[in-house]
mmCIF file of C-alpha atoms in Angstrom:
data_model
loop_
_atom_site.group_PDB
_atom_site.id
_atom_site.type_symbol
_atom_site.label_atom_id
_atom_site.label_comp_id
_atom_site.label_asym_id
_atom_site.label_seq_id
_atom_site.Cartn_x
_atom_site.Cartn_y
_atom_site.Cartn_z
ATOM 1 C CA MET A 17 12.581 -0.326 15.665
ATOM 2 C CA LEU A 18 10.438 1.150 13.696
ATOM 3 C CA SER A 19 13.138 2.055 11.005
ATOM 4 C CA LYS A 20 14.269 -1.538 11.187
ATOM 5 C CA ILE A 21 10.907 -2.810 10.686
ATOM 6 C CA PHE A 22 10.489 -0.540 7.442
ATOM 7 C CA SER A 23 13.987 -1.078 6.238
ATOM 8 C CA VAL A 24 13.548 -4.962 6.682
ATOM 9 C CA LEU A 25 10.005 -4.875 4.656
ATOM 10 C CA ILE A 26 11.874 -2.699 1.939
ATOM 11 C CA ALA A 27 14.692 -5.099 1.075
ATOM 12 C CA PHE A 28 12.791 -8.284 1.320
ATOM 13 C CA VAL A 29 10.140 -6.775 -1.087
ATOM 14 C CA TRP A 30 12.675 -5.366 -3.228
ATOM 15 C CA LEU A 31 14.711 -8.644 -3.303
ATOM 16 C CA MET A 32 11.391 -10.757 -4.110
ATOM 17 C CA VAL A 33 10.344 -8.346 -6.806
ATOM 18 C CA GLY A 34 13.689 -8.176 -8.389
ATOM 19 C CA ILE A 35 13.951 -11.839 -8.683
ATOM 20 C CA ALA A 36 10.406 -11.890 -10.684
ATOM 21 C CA SER A 37 11.291 -8.827 -12.561
ATOM 22 C CA PHE A 38 14.120 -10.977 -14.708
ATOM 23 C CA GLU A 39 11.511 -12.773 -16.723
ATOM 24 C CA TYR A 40 9.156 -9.948 -16.600
ATOM 25 C CA MET A 41 11.699 -7.682 -18.289
ATOM 26 C CA ALA A 42 12.974 -9.748 -20.460
ATOM 27 C CA HIS A 43 10.169 -9.090 -22.800
ATOM 28 C CA GLU A 44 10.819 -5.391 -22.241
ATOM 29 C CA LYS A 45 12.710 -2.667 -23.703
ATOM 30 C CA ASN A 46 15.498 -0.787 -22.086
ATOM 31 C CA GLU A 47 15.475 -3.256 -19.003
ATOM 32 C CA GLN A 48 18.999 -1.724 -17.914
ATOM 33 C CA ARG A 49 17.543 1.423 -17.343
ATOM 34 C CA PHE A 50 14.553 0.007 -15.354
ATOM 35 C CA TYR A 51 17.128 -1.872 -12.995
ATOM 36 C CA CYS A 52 18.952 1.342 -12.475
ATOM 37 C CA PHE A 53 16.374 3.350 -11.176
ATOM 38 C CA TYR A 54 14.848 0.066 -9.262
ATOM 39 C CA LEU A 55 17.942 -0.046 -7.209
ATOM 40 C CA VAL A 56 18.618 3.395 -6.644
ATOM 41 C CA VAL A 57 14.920 3.825 -5.627
ATOM 42 C CA GLY A 58 15.555 1.240 -3.110
ATOM 43 C CA GLY A 59 18.402 2.866 -1.589
ATOM 44 C CA VAL A 60 16.437 5.744 -1.240
ATOM 45 C CA LEU A 61 13.738 4.028 0.847
ATOM 46 C CA SER A 62 16.001 2.536 2.912
ATOM 47 C CA ALA A 63 17.630 6.103 3.985
ATOM 48 C CA LEU A 64 13.918 7.348 3.918
ATOM 49 C CA ALA A 65 13.621 4.373 6.938
ATOM 50 C CA PHE A 66 15.974 5.547 9.013
ATOM 51 C CA SER A 67 16.082 9.365 8.737
ATOM 52 C CA GLY A 68 16.425 10.949 12.486
ATOM 53 C CA ASN A 69 14.782 14.167 11.385
ATOM 54 C CA LEU A 70 11.867 15.537 9.672
ATOM 55 C CA LEU A 71 14.223 17.754 7.397
ATOM 56 C CA THR A 72 16.260 14.750 6.172
ATOM 57 C CA MET A 73 13.197 12.308 5.755
ATOM 58 C CA TYR A 74 11.596 15.046 3.575
ATOM 59 C CA VAL A 75 14.725 15.159 1.381
ATOM 60 C CA PHE A 76 14.895 11.378 0.582
ATOM 61 C CA TYR A 77 11.170 11.429 0.246
ATOM 62 C CA GLU A 78 11.666 13.918 -2.495
ATOM 63 C CA MET A 79 14.209 11.982 -4.016
ATOM 64 C CA MET A 80 11.973 8.530 -3.622
ATOM 65 C CA THR A 81 9.425 10.683 -5.794
ATOM 66 C CA LEU A 82 11.875 11.523 -8.321
ATOM 67 C CA THR A 83 13.724 8.663 -8.862
ATOM 68 C CA SER A 84 10.515 6.048 -8.920
ATOM 69 C CA MET A 85 8.784 8.566 -11.879
ATOM 70 C CA PRO A 86 10.883 6.810 -14.636
ATOM 71 C CA LEU A 87 9.662 3.267 -13.199
ATOM 72 C CA VAL A 88 6.148 4.482 -13.934
ATOM 73 C CA MET A 89 7.020 5.967 -17.460
ATOM 74 C CA HIS A 90 9.373 3.180 -18.437
ATOM 75 C CA ASN A 91 8.037 2.554 -21.996
ATOM 76 C CA LEU A 92 7.760 5.943 -22.789
ATOM 77 C CA SER A 93 4.534 5.836 -24.645
ATOM 78 C CA HIS A 94 2.137 8.659 -24.518
ATOM 79 C CA GLU A 95 -0.195 6.966 -21.870
ATOM 80 C CA ALA A 96 3.055 6.112 -19.626
ATOM 81 C CA ILE A 97 4.452 9.711 -19.895
ATOM 82 C CA MET A 98 1.057 11.416 -19.118
ATOM 83 C CA ALA A 99 0.691 8.666 -15.854
ATOM 84 C CA GLY A 100 4.588 9.391 -14.846
ATOM 85 C CA LEU A 101 3.793 13.479 -14.988
ATOM 86 C CA LYS A 102 0.542 12.904 -12.955
ATOM 87 C CA TYR A 103 2.353 10.793 -10.492
ATOM 88 C CA LEU A 104 4.612 13.570 -10.319
ATOM 89 C CA PHE A 105 2.423 16.495 -10.184
ATOM 90 C CA TYR A 106 0.266 14.764 -7.190
ATOM 91 C CA SER A 107 3.646 13.875 -5.261
ATOM 92 C CA VAL A 108 5.077 16.947 -5.200
ATOM 93 C CA ALA A 109 1.798 18.847 -4.498
ATOM 94 C CA GLY A 110 1.463 16.519 -1.360
ATOM 95 C CA ALA A 111 5.147 17.243 -0.862
ATOM 96 C CA PHE A 112 4.505 20.944 -0.776
ATOM 97 C CA MET A 113 1.902 20.343 1.895
ATOM 98 C CA VAL A 114 4.479 18.685 3.969
ATOM 99 C CA LEU A 115 6.745 21.464 3.329
ATOM 100 C CA PHE A 116 4.303 24.192 4.583
ATOM 101 C CA GLY A 117 3.588 22.293 7.690
ATOM 102 C CA PHE A 118 7.393 21.959 8.145
ATOM 103 C CA PHE A 119 7.944 25.781 7.894
ATOM 104 C CA LEU A 120 5.128 26.752 10.166
ATOM 105 C CA PHE A 121 6.633 24.195 12.681
ATOM 106 C CA ASN A 122 9.861 25.867 12.319
ATOM 107 C CA ALA A 123 8.255 29.451 12.512
ATOM 108 C CA GLU A 124 6.986 27.805 15.998
ATOM 109 C CA GLY A 125 10.690 27.461 17.375
ATOM 110 C CA ARG A 126 9.921 23.477 17.286
ATOM 111 C CA VAL A 127 12.640 20.956 17.198
ATOM 112 C CA LEU A 128 11.852 18.544 14.532
ATOM 113 C CA TYR A 129 14.064 15.479 15.473
ATOM 114 C CA PHE A 130 12.100 12.367 16.036
ATOM 115 C CA ALA A 131 11.403 10.984 19.769
ATOM 116 C CA PRO A 132 8.602 8.453 20.756
ATOM 117 C CA GLY A 133 5.598 10.146 21.868
ATOM 118 C CA GLY A 134 6.306 13.398 20.151
ATOM 119 C CA ILE A 135 8.536 16.463 20.596
ATOM 120 C CA ILE A 136 5.827 18.875 20.738
ATOM 121 C CA ASN A 137 2.741 17.175 22.419
ATOM 122 C CA GLU A 138 0.931 20.170 23.718
ATOM 123 C CA PRO A 139 -2.204 19.492 25.036
ATOM 124 C CA ASN A 140 -3.986 22.707 23.714
ATOM 125 C CA PRO A 141 -2.033 23.649 20.613
ATOM 126 C CA SER A 142 -2.570 26.750 18.592
ATOM 127 C CA GLY A 143 -4.888 26.670 15.404
ATOM 128 C CA ILE A 144 -1.981 27.371 13.571
ATOM 129 C CA MET A 145 -0.156 23.994 14.922
ATOM 130 C CA LEU A 146 -3.128 22.238 14.379
ATOM 131 C CA PHE A 147 -3.314 23.174 10.678
ATOM 132 C CA ALA A 148 0.746 22.126 10.320
ATOM 133 C CA VAL A 149 -0.132 18.618 11.479
ATOM 134 C CA PHE A 150 -3.549 18.642 9.082
ATOM 135 C CA LEU A 151 -1.377 19.619 5.987
ATOM 136 C CA MET A 152 1.284 16.915 6.726
ATOM 137 C CA ILE A 153 -1.321 14.188 7.085
ATOM 138 C CA ILE A 154 -2.675 15.107 3.843
ATOM 139 C CA GLY A 155 1.049 15.899 2.062
ATOM 140 C CA PHE A 156 2.216 12.410 3.065
ATOM 141 C CA GLY A 157 -1.324 10.652 2.254
ATOM 142 C CA THR A 158 -0.774 11.617 -1.182
ATOM 143 C CA LYS A 159 1.763 8.996 -1.361
ATOM 144 C CA ALA A 160 -0.505 6.568 0.700
ATOM 145 C CA GLY A 161 -3.317 7.173 -1.854
ATOM 146 C CA MET A 162 -5.706 8.800 0.583
ATOM 147 C CA PHE A 163 -8.881 10.724 -0.741
ATOM 148 C CA PRO A 164 -8.760 13.425 -2.045
ATOM 149 C CA MET A 165 -4.850 13.006 -3.329
ATOM 150 C CA HIS A 166 -5.734 9.068 -4.632
ATOM 151 C CA GLY A 167 -5.917 10.299 -8.209
ATOM 152 C CA TRP A 168 -2.156 8.879 -9.416
ATOM 153 C CA LEU A 169 -2.666 5.285 -8.349
ATOM 154 C CA PRO A 170 -5.117 3.980 -10.848
ATOM 155 C CA THR A 171 -3.506 6.132 -13.341
ATOM 156 C CA ALA A 172 0.072 4.958 -12.935
ATOM 157 C CA HIS A 173 -0.342 1.036 -12.039
ATOM 158 C CA PRO A 174 -1.934 0.027 -15.408
ATOM 159 C CA VAL A 175 0.928 1.731 -17.805
ATOM 160 C CA ALA A 176 4.048 1.076 -15.653
ATOM 161 C CA PRO A 177 5.895 -2.559 -15.799
ATOM 162 C CA ALA A 178 4.536 -4.942 -13.506
ATOM 163 C CA PRO A 179 7.287 -5.287 -11.132
ATOM 164 C CA ALA A 180 6.858 -1.750 -10.608
ATOM 165 C CA SER A 181 3.547 -1.744 -9.679
ATOM 166 C CA ALA A 182 4.269 -4.237 -7.289
ATOM 167 C CA VAL A 183 6.723 -1.999 -5.126
ATOM 168 C CA LEU A 184 4.489 1.241 -5.976
ATOM 169 C CA SER A 185 1.322 -0.319 -4.477
ATOM 170 C CA GLY A 186 3.470 -2.657 -1.829
ATOM 171 C CA VAL A 187 5.759 -0.342 -0.598
ATOM 172 C CA ILE A 188 6.341 3.025 -1.834
ATOM 173 C CA THR A 189 2.725 4.051 -0.804
ATOM 174 C CA LYS A 190 4.023 2.901 2.758
ATOM 175 C CA ALA A 191 6.514 5.682 2.703
ATOM 176 C CA GLY A 192 3.392 7.968 3.304
ATOM 177 C CA VAL A 193 2.382 5.954 5.932
ATOM 178 C CA LEU A 194 5.793 6.210 7.570
ATOM 179 C CA GLY A 195 5.593 9.838 7.217
ATOM 180 C CA ILE A 196 2.258 10.621 9.045
ATOM 181 C CA ILE A 197 3.467 7.934 11.736
ATOM 182 C CA ARG A 198 6.555 9.937 11.925
ATOM 183 C CA SER A 199 4.863 13.402 11.893
ATOM 184 C CA VAL A 200 2.032 12.447 14.064
ATOM 185 C CA TYR A 201 3.419 9.994 16.439
ATOM 186 C CA TYR A 202 7.049 11.143 16.783
ATOM 187 C CA VAL A 203 6.987 14.858 16.067
ATOM 188 C CA ALA A 204 3.536 16.415 17.169
ATOM 189 C CA GLY A 205 2.425 13.804 19.441
ATOM 190 C CA PRO A 206 -0.960 12.149 19.819
ATOM 191 C CA ASP A 207 -2.249 14.057 22.537
ATOM 192 C CA MET A 208 -1.653 17.513 20.617
ATOM 193 C CA ILE A 209 -4.248 16.480 17.764
ATOM 194 C CA LYS A 210 -6.371 13.816 19.790
ATOM 195 C CA GLY A 211 -10.128 14.941 20.520
ATOM 196 C CA THR A 212 -9.425 18.001 17.776
ATOM 197 C CA TRP A 213 -11.122 18.597 14.174
ATOM 198 C CA VAL A 214 -7.825 17.381 12.784
ATOM 199 C CA GLN A 215 -8.406 13.585 14.111
ATOM 200 C CA TYR A 216 -12.120 13.776 13.108
ATOM 201 C CA THR A 217 -11.211 14.767 9.588
ATOM 202 C CA TRP A 218 -8.512 12.172 9.327
ATOM 203 C CA ILE A 219 -11.043 9.397 10.423
ATOM 204 C CA ILE A 220 -13.387 10.388 7.834
ATOM 205 C CA LEU A 221 -11.363 10.550 5.030
ATOM 206 C CA SER A 222 -9.897 7.352 5.733
ATOM 207 C CA ILE A 223 -13.250 5.884 5.790
ATOM 208 C CA LEU A 224 -14.059 7.343 2.789
ATOM 209 C CA THR A 225 -11.102 6.263 1.063
ATOM 210 C CA ILE A 226 -11.688 2.799 2.186
ATOM 211 C CA PHE A 227 -15.149 2.752 0.986
ATOM 212 C CA MET A 228 -14.718 4.652 -2.311
ATOM 213 C CA GLY A 229 -11.526 2.436 -3.072
ATOM 214 C CA SER A 230 -13.516 -0.424 -2.744
ATOM 215 C CA MET A 231 -16.306 0.388 -4.652
ATOM 216 C CA MET A 232 -14.218 1.494 -7.524
ATOM 217 C CA ALA A 233 -12.354 -1.790 -7.516
ATOM 218 C CA TYR A 234 -15.770 -3.742 -7.599
ATOM 219 C CA LYS A 235 -16.643 -1.690 -10.626
ATOM 220 C CA GLU A 236 -13.067 -1.671 -12.460
ATOM 221 C CA LYS A 237 -12.681 -4.034 -15.701
ATOM 222 C CA VAL A 238 -8.852 -3.875 -16.060
ATOM 223 C CA LEU A 239 -6.837 -6.411 -13.849
ATOM 224 C CA LYS A 240 -3.912 -4.106 -12.652
ATOM 225 C CA LYS A 241 -6.396 -0.767 -12.143
ATOM 226 C CA ARG A 242 -8.490 -2.999 -10.349
ATOM 227 C CA LEU A 243 -5.355 -4.004 -8.038
ATOM 228 C CA ALA A 244 -4.812 -0.233 -8.168
ATOM 229 C CA TYR A 245 -7.914 0.933 -6.305
ATOM 230 C CA SER A 246 -7.679 -1.720 -4.041
ATOM 231 C CA THR A 247 -4.641 -0.529 -3.124
ATOM 232 C CA VAL A 248 -6.338 2.718 -2.557
ATOM 233 C CA SER A 249 -8.960 1.377 -0.012
ATOM 234 C CA GLN A 250 -6.063 -1.313 1.595
ATOM 235 C CA VAL A 251 -3.743 1.522 2.869
ATOM 236 C CA SER A 252 -6.604 3.288 4.609
ATOM 237 C CA TYR A 253 -7.415 0.600 6.629
ATOM 238 C CA ILE A 254 -3.727 1.365 7.915
ATOM 239 C CA LEU A 255 -4.430 5.228 8.070
ATOM 240 C CA PHE A 256 -7.817 4.460 9.919
ATOM 241 C CA GLY A 257 -5.907 2.461 12.422
ATOM 242 C CA LEU A 258 -2.942 5.090 12.954
ATOM 243 C CA SER A 259 -6.052 7.804 13.301
ATOM 244 C CA VAL A 260 -7.899 6.817 15.981
ATOM 245 C CA MET A 261 -5.068 6.775 18.252
ATOM 246 C CA GLN A 262 -5.668 3.556 20.291
ATOM 247 C CA PRO A 263 -3.037 1.238 21.249
ATOM 248 C CA ILE A 264 -4.441 -1.818 19.909
ATOM 249 C CA ALA A 265 -5.350 -0.101 16.336
ATOM 250 C CA PHE A 266 -1.923 1.140 16.158
ATOM 251 C CA VAL A 267 -0.863 -2.509 16.625
ATOM 252 C CA GLY A 268 -3.254 -3.546 14.065
ATOM 253 C CA ALA A 269 -2.265 -0.712 11.354
ATOM 254 C CA LEU A 270 1.369 -1.942 11.631
ATOM 255 C CA MET A 271 0.457 -5.279 11.123
ATOM 256 C CA HIS A 272 -1.266 -4.238 8.384
ATOM 257 C CA VAL A 273 1.574 -2.479 6.766
ATOM 258 C CA ILE A 274 3.206 -5.859 6.649
ATOM 259 C CA PHE A 275 0.527 -8.249 5.432
ATOM 260 C CA HIS A 276 -0.710 -5.759 2.842
ATOM 261 C CA SER A 277 2.542 -5.601 1.202
ATOM 262 C CA LEU A 278 3.028 -9.094 1.075
ATOM 263 C CA VAL A 279 -0.267 -9.536 -0.411
ATOM 264 C CA LYS A 280 -0.257 -7.024 -2.922
ATOM 265 C CA ASN A 281 3.006 -7.545 -4.054
ATOM 266 C CA THR A 282 2.085 -11.391 -5.000
ATOM 267 C CA LEU A 283 -1.147 -9.619 -6.781
ATOM 268 C CA PHE A 284 0.870 -7.506 -8.714
ATOM 269 C CA VAL A 285 3.593 -10.073 -9.474
ATOM 270 C CA SER A 286 0.847 -12.662 -10.441
ATOM 271 C CA ALA A 287 -0.738 -10.014 -12.688
ATOM 272 C CA GLY A 288 2.563 -9.247 -14.404
ATOM 273 C CA ALA A 289 2.936 -13.085 -14.920
ATOM 274 C CA ILE A 290 -0.296 -13.556 -16.849
ATOM 275 C CA ILE A 291 0.486 -10.433 -18.678
ATOM 276 C CA CYS A 292 3.776 -11.572 -19.707
ATOM 277 C CA LYS A 293 2.788 -14.912 -20.889
ATOM 278 C CA THR A 294 -0.811 -14.327 -22.217
ATOM 279 C CA GLY A 295 -1.132 -10.892 -22.907
ATOM 280 C CA LYS A 296 -4.412 -10.814 -21.153
ATOM 281 C CA THR A 297 -4.955 -7.453 -19.193
ATOM 282 C CA LYS A 298 -8.521 -7.324 -18.343
ATOM 283 C CA VAL A 299 -10.804 -9.267 -16.302
ATOM 284 C CA ARG A 300 -13.147 -10.866 -18.458
ATOM 285 C CA GLN A 301 -10.030 -12.490 -20.242
ATOM 286 C CA LEU A 302 -9.196 -14.671 -17.385
ATOM 287 C CA VAL A 303 -12.000 -17.464 -17.637
ATOM 288 C CA GLY A 304 -10.112 -20.503 -17.335
ATOM 289 C CA ILE A 305 -6.603 -19.080 -16.758
ATOM 290 C CA GLY A 306 -6.306 -21.354 -14.182
ATOM 291 C CA LYS A 307 -6.268 -24.050 -15.986
ATOM 292 C CA GLU A 308 -2.952 -22.454 -17.828
ATOM 293 C CA MET A 309 -1.502 -21.050 -14.935
ATOM 294 C CA PRO A 310 -2.403 -23.176 -11.938
ATOM 295 C CA VAL A 311 0.486 -22.249 -9.400
ATOM 296 C CA THR A 312 0.132 -18.559 -10.370
ATOM 297 C CA MET A 313 -3.666 -18.534 -9.672
ATOM 298 C CA TRP A 314 -3.606 -20.612 -6.787
ATOM 299 C CA CYS A 315 -1.047 -18.010 -5.414
ATOM 300 C CA PHE A 316 -3.473 -15.194 -6.375
ATOM 301 C CA THR A 317 -6.185 -17.220 -5.128
ATOM 302 C CA LEU A 318 -5.044 -17.742 -1.472
ATOM 303 C CA VAL A 319 -3.408 -13.908 -1.198
ATOM 304 C CA SER A 320 -7.197 -12.853 -2.001
ATOM 305 C CA LEU A 321 -8.372 -14.815 0.463
ATOM 306 C CA THR A 322 -5.784 -13.050 2.825
ATOM 307 C CA LEU A 323 -6.805 -9.797 1.548
ATOM 308 C CA ILE A 324 -10.381 -10.313 2.450
ATOM 309 C CA GLY A 325 -9.497 -11.440 6.006
ATOM 310 C CA ILE A 326 -10.515 -14.911 6.257
ATOM 311 C CA PRO A 327 -8.980 -16.960 9.016
ATOM 312 C CA PRO A 328 -6.304 -17.958 9.746
ATOM 313 C CA THR A 329 -4.314 -15.818 7.643
ATOM 314 C CA SER A 330 -2.567 -12.806 8.376
ATOM 315 C CA ALA A 331 -4.918 -9.792 7.113
ATOM 316 C CA PHE A 332 -7.390 -11.217 9.824
ATOM 317 C CA VAL A 333 -5.325 -10.452 12.279
ATOM 318 C CA SER A 334 -4.454 -7.435 11.675
ATOM 319 C CA LYS A 335 -8.074 -6.294 10.569
ATOM 320 C CA TRP A 336 -9.271 -7.875 13.865
ATOM 321 C CA TYR A 337 -6.799 -5.492 15.813
ATOM 322 C CA LEU A 338 -7.981 -2.770 13.494
ATOM 323 C CA ILE A 339 -11.601 -3.230 14.617
ATOM 324 C CA SER A 340 -11.067 -3.886 17.914
ATOM 325 C CA GLY A 341 -9.168 -1.118 18.594
ATOM 326 C CA ALA A 342 -11.563 1.052 16.712
ATOM 327 C CA LEU A 343 -14.619 0.040 18.967
ATOM 328 C CA ASP A 344 -12.317 0.542 22.152
ATOM 329 C CA SER A 345 -11.622 4.244 21.089
ATOM 330 C CA GLY A 346 -15.086 5.666 22.176
ATOM 331 C CA ILE A 347 -15.072 8.007 19.749
ATOM 332 C CA PRO A 348 -18.911 9.016 19.222
ATOM 333 C CA GLY A 349 -20.413 7.500 15.793
ATOM 334 C CA LEU A 350 -16.875 7.204 14.204
ATOM 335 C CA SER A 351 -15.765 4.309 16.613
ATOM 336 C CA TRP A 352 -18.845 1.708 14.871
ATOM 337 C CA VAL A 353 -19.088 3.341 11.547
ATOM 338 C CA GLY A 354 -15.414 2.495 10.969
ATOM 339 C CA PRO A 355 -15.850 -1.045 11.734
ATOM 340 C CA VAL A 356 -18.993 -1.320 9.536
ATOM 341 C CA VAL A 357 -16.913 0.359 6.526
ATOM 342 C CA LEU A 358 -14.251 -2.474 7.028
ATOM 343 C CA LEU A 359 -16.635 -5.138 7.200
ATOM 344 C CA ILE A 360 -18.293 -4.083 3.833
ATOM 345 C CA SER A 361 -15.041 -3.226 2.210
ATOM 346 C CA ALA A 362 -13.940 -6.708 3.202
ATOM 347 C CA LEU A 363 -17.277 -8.389 1.104
ATOM 348 C CA LEU A 364 -16.458 -6.172 -1.679
ATOM 349 C CA THR A 365 -12.843 -7.244 -1.852
ATOM 350 C CA ALA A 366 -14.241 -10.685 -1.821
ATOM 351 C CA GLY A 367 -16.449 -9.400 -4.946
ATOM 352 C CA TYR A 368 -13.555 -8.159 -6.933
ATOM 353 C CA LEU A 369 -11.017 -10.796 -6.347
ATOM 354 C CA LEU A 370 -12.432 -14.281 -5.297
ATOM 355 C CA THR A 371 -14.618 -13.739 -8.795
ATOM 356 C CA ILE A 372 -11.412 -13.871 -10.755
ATOM 357 C CA SER A 373 -10.676 -17.083 -9.351
ATOM 358 C CA ILE A 374 -13.707 -18.661 -9.325
ATOM 359 C CA LYS A 375 -13.944 -17.936 -13.214
ATOM 360 C CA ALA A 376 -10.086 -18.775 -13.599
ATOM 361 C CA PHE A 377 -10.789 -22.617 -11.852
ATOM 362 C CA PHE A 378 -14.280 -22.934 -13.112
ATOM 363 C CA PRO A 379 -14.742 -21.598 -16.307
ATOM 364 C CA GLY A 380 -18.047 -23.577 -16.778
ATOM 365 C CA GLU A 381 -19.382 -25.903 -19.326
ATOM 366 C CA ASP A 382 -18.919 -23.266 -22.395
ATOM 367 C CA TYR A 383 -14.923 -23.354 -21.970
ATOM 368 C CA ASP A 384 -13.150 -25.176 -24.796
ATOM 369 C CA TYR A 385 -10.598 -27.311 -22.887
ATOM 370 C CA THR A 386 -8.965 -28.776 -26.206
ATOM 371 C CA LYS A 387 -7.177 -25.530 -26.416
ATOM 372 C CA LEU A 388 -5.217 -25.336 -23.049
ATOM 373 C CA VAL A 389 -1.946 -24.333 -22.874
ATOM 374 C CA ASN A 390 0.536 -24.387 -20.039
ATOM 375 C CA HIS A 391 1.489 -20.723 -19.632
ATOM 376 C CA GLU A 392 3.209 -20.907 -16.299
ATOM 377 C CA PRO A 393 6.056 -18.682 -15.884
ATOM 378 C CA THR A 394 9.593 -20.162 -14.629
ATOM 379 C CA TRP A 395 10.766 -20.498 -11.251
ATOM 380 C CA ARG A 396 12.341 -17.112 -11.289
ATOM 381 C CA MET A 397 8.824 -15.596 -10.783
ATOM 382 C CA LEU A 398 6.791 -18.301 -9.568
ATOM 383 C CA LEU A 399 9.256 -18.631 -6.238
ATOM 384 C CA PRO A 400 8.858 -15.057 -5.496
ATOM 385 C CA MET A 401 4.827 -15.354 -5.737
ATOM 386 C CA VAL A 402 5.350 -18.625 -3.647
ATOM 387 C CA VAL A 403 7.488 -17.300 -0.788
ATOM 388 C CA MET A 404 5.408 -14.153 -0.121
ATOM 389 C CA THR A 405 1.727 -16.252 -0.230
ATOM 390 C CA ALA A 406 3.159 -18.475 2.118
ATOM 391 C CA LEU A 407 4.367 -15.805 4.645
ATOM 392 C CA ALA A 408 1.112 -14.232 4.093
ATOM 393 C CA VAL A 409 -0.609 -17.029 5.458
ATOM 394 C CA ILE A 410 1.746 -18.416 7.906
ATOM 395 C CA LEU A 411 2.170 -14.750 9.978
ATOM 396 C CA GLY A 412 -1.588 -15.086 10.498
ATOM 397 C CA ILE A 413 -1.264 -18.668 12.089
ATOM 398 C CA TRP A 414 1.889 -17.354 14.081
ATOM 399 C CA PRO A 415 1.819 -13.368 14.497
ATOM 400 C CA SER A 416 2.756 -13.478 18.129
ATOM 401 C CA GLY A 417 6.614 -12.263 17.444
ATOM 402 C CA LEU A 418 5.247 -9.404 15.400
ATOM 403 C CA MET A 419 2.607 -8.728 17.687
ATOM 404 C CA LYS A 420 4.792 -8.238 20.748
ATOM 405 C CA ILE A 421 7.272 -5.814 18.923
ATOM 406 C CA PHE A 422 4.308 -3.564 17.572
ATOM 407 C CA ALA A 423 2.883 -3.685 20.946
ATOM 408 C CA ASP A 424 6.307 -1.932 22.364
ATOM 409 C CA ILE A 425 6.526 0.706 19.577
ATOM 410 C CA ALA A 426 2.808 1.402 20.350
ATOM 411 C CA ALA A 427 3.398 1.703 23.866
ATOM 412 C CA SER A 428 6.489 3.798 23.483
ATOM 413 C CA VAL A 429 4.051 6.512 21.427
ATOM 414 C CA LEU A 430 0.883 6.213 23.511
#
């Protein structure tokens, strides 16, 4: 079921962003090369989702890195090439950590097929086994943007075409999340690391990433880079929910996988529409943009409210579950530090997203309304934005179907 959820998410987002990319890529060179790699990465991600053991998952994980790197360095400028190389180096470093953990498991004679609840699940594991799990968490966490291996995200997103930024943020980071879920909950087993230094370190790193990402996004002046730092923070919400190893938090983490993907893809497609139609890339340039692109900015605003966690939108439900699960976990100190940081991050999210919308729709008395020009994109960009925005809101009003599926998965692994 976990494979089906991730594969449906990948297919849906790939379709939506692909439709939006037709208009955006018409202004770029070498669009055929972009679509070639775009389709290849989509296929690799589907194979990654359905991998049945750690070896095949590792192979497709590396293929995902190699085939998605050309999307980052698409325009072949010096900045894009350096960003692509940084993305490659970070990804390979993370993959080597995963591989080392794989070798340590293998040296212990462990079978590495996936099974709900883990196939090792030793209550008193050796130090080397714990170290192997920790390496795999950090290694897969690199793709998810977890501190200290987050540096590729704010570098790669601003230079990549907006459709590439959307899928990098909304989907490819979730491949790291899937890798961690498989390693911890389907190979090692939660009982193996619960209450150990591995769990506590993982929780601390995820909390630190949430706060740091939100602060960096709040300070950032470039729109796409601000959204990239937001991804660093928001994906670690998911990692925090997984790290407390509590059923309610696990359900909240899986729900946030879906909701964050819908929101962040909409935000990046909106940013792409602004860049494509106006050439504006910095936040201070967006004063009054809501008068010129009302549909685009309404989508931007609604998914921003979702990401903050305003009820009844979808991310409110996932964050409620994350906080409830953390409080129920009973982990000394960390069970309340995490929820406090999540609430602070929500306030910072409002600060770095809603300020854009307020200035966009209420530019002030000094704004020259006589120079208004309609810069709204065509239906090819608007349709995916509207569909993903509607889902981001509606799934918060009627979340029961997803909650039942995710609760069944949580019951099978915990």
